[in-house]
Amino acid sequence: MIERRVFALAGVLLALAPAPSAAQAALLPRSQAESLIDAGRWTEAEEMLYAGVRARPRDPIARARLGRYLAEKGALRAGLVLIEEAGEFGLPTTTVRSLATPVRTLLDWRERVASSARDATIPVRPPAGDGALMRFPISRGARGDTLWADLVPRMVASDSASGANPCVGIETIDGAVPSFDVANHVLALHADSRSALGAVGRRYPVLRSDHDVRVLVAPGRVRPLAEALRELTPRWWQLDLPHGWLVVR
């Protein structure tokens, strides 16, 4: 049974660590696979990325591209291994660092979420900013007050949880595979990171970069997460970033 705790868990998650470093997405030479991803042809892109590594197993660019893709799909550890191997095969250290830093940050957040995980439900509010998913309550420790911040589908952690338009990144709770009851504006966080695998609903593949979550809403049609949710108009949804799915009903 889900325990109702208004925002205590959210405060714990955000208090666990400082914001991650502001590493930028690394620039690898653009490939045909990326064009296929942009065009909503994700199965073809994945096949091409795997084929590139099979054909050129010591090619650092091919290995780094596949590693980045796997991390975007949710397989963080496998992606990180490939990125680090690309460094062993000659990828510049700065590029390896830029690719690997966001992945390590996500792994760190998932481990922190797992170490403190309990099922919880959190009443939330409609978002204030474009592209945000909802407004999320953060308990501010000794001050005893609550800050309402936009939950955004990009990596910002808690470093933007201040000012006129505070926001927190989805990585702070993605390990808890959040689900959302749209009608009642209630967010549920789950101690079992595999809970979404058994969720009932229609499944849409997702890819997550450090600046957005993209949803394949139909063959050839890719939408940012917030836009996809507006288009799909679900009564309930669950975002399973560890396994690369959005589940809606």
mmCIF file of C-alpha atoms in Angstrom:
data_model
loop_
_atom_site.group_PDB
_atom_site.id
_atom_site.type_symbol
_atom_site.label_atom_id
_atom_site.label_comp_id
_atom_site.label_asym_id
_atom_site.label_seq_id
_atom_site.Cartn_x
_atom_site.Cartn_y
_atom_site.Cartn_z
ATOM 1 C CA MET A 1 0.000 0.000 0.000
ATOM 2 C CA ILE A 2 1.348 3.403 -0.895
ATOM 3 C CA GLU A 3 2.028 5.566 2.119
ATOM 4 C CA ARG A 4 0.822 9.155 1.765
ATOM 5 C CA ARG A 5 3.610 11.565 2.604
ATOM 6 C CA VAL A 6 2.974 14.986 1.187
ATOM 7 C CA PHE A 7 6.512 16.033 0.320
ATOM 8 C CA ALA A 8 8.940 14.566 2.823
ATOM 9 C CA LEU A 9 10.482 12.142 0.368
ATOM 10 C CA ALA A 10 10.977 14.861 -2.202
ATOM 11 C CA GLY A 11 12.868 16.902 0.339
ATOM 12 C CA VAL A 12 15.051 13.951 1.279
ATOM 13 C CA LEU A 13 15.953 13.237 -2.334
ATOM 14 C CA LEU A 14 16.941 16.804 -3.051
ATOM 15 C CA ALA A 15 18.899 17.150 0.170
ATOM 16 C CA LEU A 16 20.990 14.073 -0.462
ATOM 17 C CA ALA A 17 23.547 15.687 -2.738
ATOM 18 C CA PRO A 18 24.641 18.900 -4.367
ATOM 19 C CA ALA A 19 23.676 19.566 -7.950
ATOM 20 C CA PRO A 20 25.714 17.685 -10.552
ATOM 21 C CA SER A 21 28.413 19.374 -12.530
ATOM 22 C CA ALA A 22 27.258 21.304 -15.575
ATOM 23 C CA ALA A 23 28.878 19.006 -18.123
ATOM 24 C CA GLN A 24 27.721 19.704 -21.650
ATOM 25 C CA ALA A 25 26.594 17.000 -24.041
ATOM 26 C CA ALA A 26 29.628 15.854 -25.974
ATOM 27 C CA LEU A 27 29.772 16.455 -29.682
ATOM 28 C CA LEU A 28 30.521 13.335 -31.677
ATOM 29 C CA PRO A 29 30.439 13.553 -35.469
ATOM 30 C CA ARG A 30 26.810 13.408 -36.505
ATOM 31 C CA SER A 31 25.826 10.023 -37.866
ATOM 32 C CA GLN A 32 23.033 8.607 -39.997
ATOM 33 C CA ALA A 33 21.749 6.844 -36.884
ATOM 34 C CA GLU A 34 21.073 10.217 -35.240
ATOM 35 C CA SER A 35 19.154 11.331 -38.300
ATOM 36 C CA LEU A 36 17.077 8.161 -38.079
ATOM 37 C CA ILE A 37 16.374 8.843 -34.400
ATOM 38 C CA ASP A 38 15.250 12.384 -35.204
ATOM 39 C CA ALA A 39 13.020 10.944 -37.942
ATOM 40 C CA GLY A 40 11.354 8.513 -35.536
ATOM 41 C CA ARG A 41 12.987 5.414 -37.027
ATOM 42 C CA TRP A 42 14.434 4.175 -33.764
ATOM 43 C CA THR A 43 14.621 0.452 -34.522
ATOM 44 C CA GLU A 44 16.653 1.126 -37.670
ATOM 45 C CA ALA A 45 18.912 3.521 -35.744
ATOM 46 C CA GLU A 46 19.595 0.952 -33.032
ATOM 47 C CA GLU A 47 20.390 -1.739 -35.584
ATOM 48 C CA MET A 48 22.786 0.653 -37.320
ATOM 49 C CA LEU A 49 24.587 1.535 -34.090
ATOM 50 C CA TYR A 50 25.082 -2.115 -33.143
ATOM 51 C CA ALA A 51 26.188 -2.946 -36.680
ATOM 52 C CA GLY A 52 28.780 -0.176 -36.538
ATOM 53 C CA VAL A 53 30.411 -1.691 -33.449
ATOM 54 C CA ARG A 54 30.279 -5.219 -34.861
ATOM 55 C CA ALA A 55 31.921 -4.063 -38.098
ATOM 56 C CA ARG A 56 34.539 -1.869 -36.360
ATOM 57 C CA PRO A 57 34.922 -3.179 -32.796
ATOM 58 C CA ARG A 58 37.910 -0.941 -31.999
ATOM 59 C CA ASP A 59 36.469 2.222 -33.538
ATOM 60 C CA PRO A 60 36.101 4.656 -30.606
ATOM 61 C CA ILE A 61 33.455 6.789 -32.338
ATOM 62 C CA ALA A 62 31.224 3.807 -33.133
ATOM 63 C CA ARG A 63 31.573 2.507 -29.574
ATOM 64 C CA ALA A 64 30.887 5.912 -28.028
ATOM 65 C CA ARG A 65 27.791 6.419 -30.193
ATOM 66 C CA LEU A 66 26.338 3.093 -29.107
ATOM 67 C CA GLY A 67 27.199 3.800 -25.477
ATOM 68 C CA ARG A 68 25.500 7.186 -25.581
ATOM 69 C CA TYR A 69 22.409 5.651 -27.191
ATOM 70 C CA LEU A 70 22.153 2.851 -24.615
ATOM 71 C CA ALA A 71 22.443 5.390 -21.801
ATOM 72 C CA GLU A 72 19.678 7.479 -23.394
ATOM 73 C CA LYS A 73 17.542 4.336 -23.537
ATOM 74 C CA GLY A 74 18.066 3.740 -19.805
ATOM 75 C CA ALA A 75 20.901 1.200 -19.781
ATOM 76 C CA LEU A 76 23.272 3.512 -17.929
ATOM 77 C CA ARG A 77 25.926 1.043 -16.826
ATOM 78 C CA ALA A 78 26.207 -0.658 -20.211
ATOM 79 C CA GLY A 79 26.392 2.750 -21.886
ATOM 80 C CA LEU A 80 29.066 3.959 -19.498
ATOM 81 C CA VAL A 81 31.187 0.860 -20.091
ATOM 82 C CA LEU A 82 31.116 1.440 -23.850
ATOM 83 C CA ILE A 83 31.989 5.124 -23.450
ATOM 84 C CA GLU A 84 34.932 4.276 -21.210
ATOM 85 C CA GLU A 85 36.074 1.591 -23.673
ATOM 86 C CA ALA A 86 35.928 4.199 -26.431
ATOM 87 C CA GLY A 87 38.486 6.150 -24.405
ATOM 88 C CA GLU A 88 40.740 3.090 -24.295
ATOM 89 C CA PHE A 89 40.490 2.883 -28.090
ATOM 90 C CA GLY A 90 41.493 6.501 -28.624
ATOM 91 C CA LEU A 91 38.519 8.799 -27.987
ATOM 92 C CA PRO A 92 39.879 12.079 -26.556
ATOM 93 C CA THR A 93 39.762 12.291 -22.779
ATOM 94 C CA THR A 94 37.712 15.493 -22.850
ATOM 95 C CA THR A 95 35.086 13.853 -25.041
ATOM 96 C CA VAL A 96 34.946 10.775 -22.815
ATOM 97 C CA ARG A 97 34.532 12.997 -19.768
ATOM 98 C CA SER A 98 31.792 15.036 -21.382
ATOM 99 C CA LEU A 99 29.885 11.918 -22.428
ATOM 100 C CA ALA A 100 30.415 10.050 -19.182
ATOM 101 C CA THR A 101 29.677 12.796 -16.649
ATOM 102 C CA PRO A 102 25.885 12.961 -17.194
ATOM 103 C CA VAL A 103 25.690 9.156 -17.110
ATOM 104 C CA ARG A 104 27.592 8.968 -13.828
ATOM 105 C CA THR A 105 25.342 11.694 -12.416
ATOM 106 C CA LEU A 106 22.243 9.679 -13.299
ATOM 107 C CA LEU A 107 23.721 6.533 -11.763
ATOM 108 C CA ASP A 108 24.505 8.481 -8.603
ATOM 109 C CA TRP A 109 20.938 9.771 -8.341
ATOM 110 C CA ARG A 110 19.477 6.310 -8.910
ATOM 111 C CA GLU A 111 21.655 4.851 -6.176
ATOM 112 C CA ARG A 112 20.620 7.611 -3.793
ATOM 113 C CA VAL A 113 16.948 7.141 -4.604
ATOM 114 C CA ALA A 114 17.271 3.361 -4.092
ATOM 115 C CA SER A 115 19.005 3.791 -0.739
ATOM 116 C CA SER A 116 16.143 5.888 0.665
ATOM 117 C CA ALA A 117 13.260 4.509 -1.372
ATOM 118 C CA ARG A 118 9.804 4.029 0.069
ATOM 119 C CA ASP A 119 6.506 4.117 -1.758
ATOM 120 C CA ALA A 120 4.992 7.580 -1.447
ATOM 121 C CA THR A 121 2.288 9.762 -2.920
ATOM 122 C CA ILE A 122 2.752 13.510 -3.299
ATOM 123 C CA PRO A 123 0.032 16.025 -4.203
ATOM 124 C CA VAL A 124 1.380 18.289 -6.927
ATOM 125 C CA ARG A 125 0.232 21.354 -8.871
ATOM 126 C CA PRO A 126 -0.021 22.232 -12.562
ATOM 127 C CA PRO A 127 3.303 23.429 -14.014
ATOM 128 C CA ALA A 128 4.151 27.102 -14.250
ATOM 129 C CA GLY A 129 6.679 26.944 -17.100
ATOM 130 C CA ASP A 130 6.584 25.686 -20.672
ATOM 131 C CA GLY A 131 7.853 22.136 -21.007
ATOM 132 C CA ALA A 132 7.502 21.354 -17.290
ATOM 133 C CA LEU A 133 5.553 18.307 -16.143
ATOM 134 C CA MET A 134 4.126 19.560 -12.838
ATOM 135 C CA ARG A 135 4.938 21.706 -9.814
ATOM 136 C CA PHE A 136 6.703 19.700 -7.179
ATOM 137 C CA PRO A 137 6.894 20.502 -3.413
ATOM 138 C CA ILE A 138 10.297 20.679 -1.768
ATOM 139 C CA SER A 139 10.565 20.866 2.006
ATOM 140 C CA ARG A 140 13.304 23.342 2.920
ATOM 141 C CA GLY A 141 14.733 21.716 6.025
ATOM 142 C CA ALA A 142 15.223 23.862 9.094
ATOM 143 C CA ARG A 143 13.193 26.718 7.632
ATOM 144 C CA GLY A 144 10.124 24.515 7.759
ATOM 145 C CA ASP A 145 8.548 26.001 4.638
ATOM 146 C CA THR A 146 7.783 24.551 1.217
ATOM 147 C CA LEU A 147 9.106 25.612 -2.150
ATOM 148 C CA TRP A 148 7.021 24.722 -5.209
ATOM 149 C CA ALA A 149 9.296 24.061 -8.186
ATOM 150 C CA ASP A 150 8.599 22.944 -11.738
ATOM 151 C CA LEU A 151 9.645 19.366 -12.414
ATOM 152 C CA VAL A 152 11.334 19.460 -15.825
ATOM 153 C CA PRO A 153 12.391 16.583 -18.134
ATOM 154 C CA ARG A 154 16.011 17.660 -18.306
ATOM 155 C CA MET A 155 19.000 17.466 -15.985
ATOM 156 C CA VAL A 156 19.138 20.412 -13.635
ATOM 157 C CA ALA A 157 18.885 18.634 -10.231
ATOM 158 C CA SER A 158 18.242 21.207 -7.506
ATOM 159 C CA ASP A 159 20.616 23.948 -8.605
ATOM 160 C CA SER A 160 17.720 25.874 -10.177
ATOM 161 C CA ALA A 161 15.363 25.460 -7.232
ATOM 162 C CA SER A 162 15.410 29.161 -6.420
ATOM 163 C CA GLY A 163 14.564 32.491 -7.966
ATOM 164 C CA ALA A 164 11.395 33.539 -9.738
ATOM 165 C CA ASN A 165 10.967 30.272 -11.684
ATOM 166 C CA PRO A 166 12.427 27.438 -9.579
ATOM 167 C CA CYS A 167 12.781 24.026 -11.181
ATOM 168 C CA VAL A 168 14.199 20.587 -10.428
ATOM 169 C CA GLY A 169 15.289 17.930 -12.900
ATOM 170 C CA ILE A 170 13.584 14.620 -13.540
ATOM 171 C CA GLU A 171 16.821 12.812 -12.609
ATOM 172 C CA THR A 172 16.105 13.505 -8.929
ATOM 173 C CA ILE A 173 13.216 11.022 -8.974
ATOM 174 C CA ASP A 174 13.609 8.936 -12.134
ATOM 175 C CA GLY A 175 14.856 5.927 -10.150
ATOM 176 C CA ALA A 176 11.504 5.906 -8.354
ATOM 177 C CA VAL A 177 9.743 5.411 -11.748
ATOM 178 C CA PRO A 178 7.164 8.153 -11.034
ATOM 179 C CA SER A 179 3.531 7.696 -11.985
ATOM 180 C CA PHE A 180 0.933 10.447 -12.169
ATOM 181 C CA ASP A 181 -2.818 10.431 -11.584
ATOM 182 C CA VAL A 182 -3.758 13.301 -13.877
ATOM 183 C CA ALA A 183 -7.289 13.942 -12.587
ATOM 184 C CA ASN A 184 -6.293 14.077 -8.929
ATOM 185 C CA HIS A 185 -2.854 15.702 -9.433
ATOM 186 C CA VAL A 186 -1.131 13.046 -7.347
ATOM 187 C CA LEU A 187 2.400 11.870 -8.083
ATOM 188 C CA ALA A 188 3.410 8.402 -6.881
ATOM 189 C CA LEU A 189 7.016 7.358 -6.273
ATOM 190 C CA HIS A 190 7.828 3.664 -6.155
ATOM 191 C CA ALA A 191 10.416 1.859 -4.045
ATOM 192 C CA ASP A 192 10.603 -0.935 -6.630
ATOM 193 C CA SER A 193 12.307 0.440 -9.742
ATOM 194 C CA ARG A 194 10.875 -2.485 -11.727
ATOM 195 C CA SER A 195 7.274 -1.708 -10.824
ATOM 196 C CA ALA A 196 6.545 -0.103 -14.194
ATOM 197 C CA LEU A 197 7.388 -3.315 -16.037
ATOM 198 C CA GLY A 198 4.089 -4.749 -14.837
ATOM 199 C CA ALA A 199 2.049 -1.575 -15.286
ATOM 200 C CA VAL A 200 -1.069 -1.861 -17.437
ATOM 201 C CA GLY A 201 -1.271 0.589 -20.315
ATOM 202 C CA ARG A 202 0.030 1.480 -23.729
ATOM 203 C CA ARG A 203 3.807 1.707 -23.972
ATOM 204 C CA TYR A 204 5.794 4.294 -25.903
ATOM 205 C CA PRO A 205 9.595 4.153 -26.258
ATOM 206 C CA VAL A 206 11.520 7.075 -24.772
ATOM 207 C CA LEU A 207 15.086 8.357 -25.064
ATOM 208 C CA ARG A 208 16.526 10.700 -22.464
ATOM 209 C CA SER A 209 19.402 13.108 -22.999
ATOM 210 C CA ASP A 210 20.677 15.648 -20.480
ATOM 211 C CA HIS A 211 18.394 18.311 -21.969
ATOM 212 C CA ASP A 212 15.129 16.485 -22.741
ATOM 213 C CA VAL A 213 13.107 13.270 -22.829
ATOM 214 C CA ARG A 214 11.839 12.319 -26.288
ATOM 215 C CA VAL A 215 8.860 10.047 -26.919
ATOM 216 C CA LEU A 216 8.208 7.988 -30.035
ATOM 217 C CA VAL A 217 4.445 8.564 -30.171
ATOM 218 C CA ALA A 218 4.101 6.801 -33.538
ATOM 219 C CA PRO A 219 6.422 5.561 -36.280
ATOM 220 C CA GLY A 220 8.101 8.644 -37.689
ATOM 221 C CA ARG A 221 6.776 10.976 -34.952
ATOM 222 C CA VAL A 222 9.007 12.069 -32.078
ATOM 223 C CA ARG A 223 7.802 14.559 -29.464
ATOM 224 C CA PRO A 224 9.289 16.107 -26.308
ATOM 225 C CA LEU A 225 7.772 14.497 -23.216
ATOM 226 C CA ALA A 226 5.557 17.397 -22.146
ATOM 227 C CA GLU A 227 4.236 17.794 -25.685
ATOM 228 C CA ALA A 228 3.650 14.044 -26.025
ATOM 229 C CA LEU A 229 1.613 13.992 -22.816
ATOM 230 C CA ARG A 230 -0.558 16.841 -24.049
ATOM 231 C CA GLU A 231 -1.123 14.974 -27.303
ATOM 232 C CA LEU A 232 -1.855 11.594 -25.695
ATOM 233 C CA THR A 233 -4.120 13.095 -22.952
ATOM 234 C CA PRO A 234 -3.768 10.145 -20.562
ATOM 235 C CA ARG A 235 -5.758 9.759 -17.333
ATOM 236 C CA TRP A 236 -2.644 8.179 -15.797
ATOM 237 C CA TRP A 237 0.952 7.784 -16.859
ATOM 238 C CA GLN A 238 4.215 6.310 -15.599
ATOM 239 C CA LEU A 239 7.682 7.304 -16.738
ATOM 240 C CA ASP A 240 10.055 4.336 -16.675
ATOM 241 C CA LEU A 241 13.353 5.910 -17.699
ATOM 242 C CA PRO A 242 15.446 3.009 -16.337
ATOM 243 C CA HIS A 243 13.852 0.766 -18.980
ATOM 244 C CA GLY A 244 13.069 3.340 -21.673
ATOM 245 C CA TRP A 245 9.246 3.481 -21.597
ATOM 246 C CA LEU A 246 6.346 5.828 -21.062
ATOM 247 C CA VAL A 247 3.227 3.912 -19.990
ATOM 248 C CA VAL A 248 -0.153 5.622 -20.388
ATOM 249 C CA ARG A 249 -3.794 4.797 -19.921
#
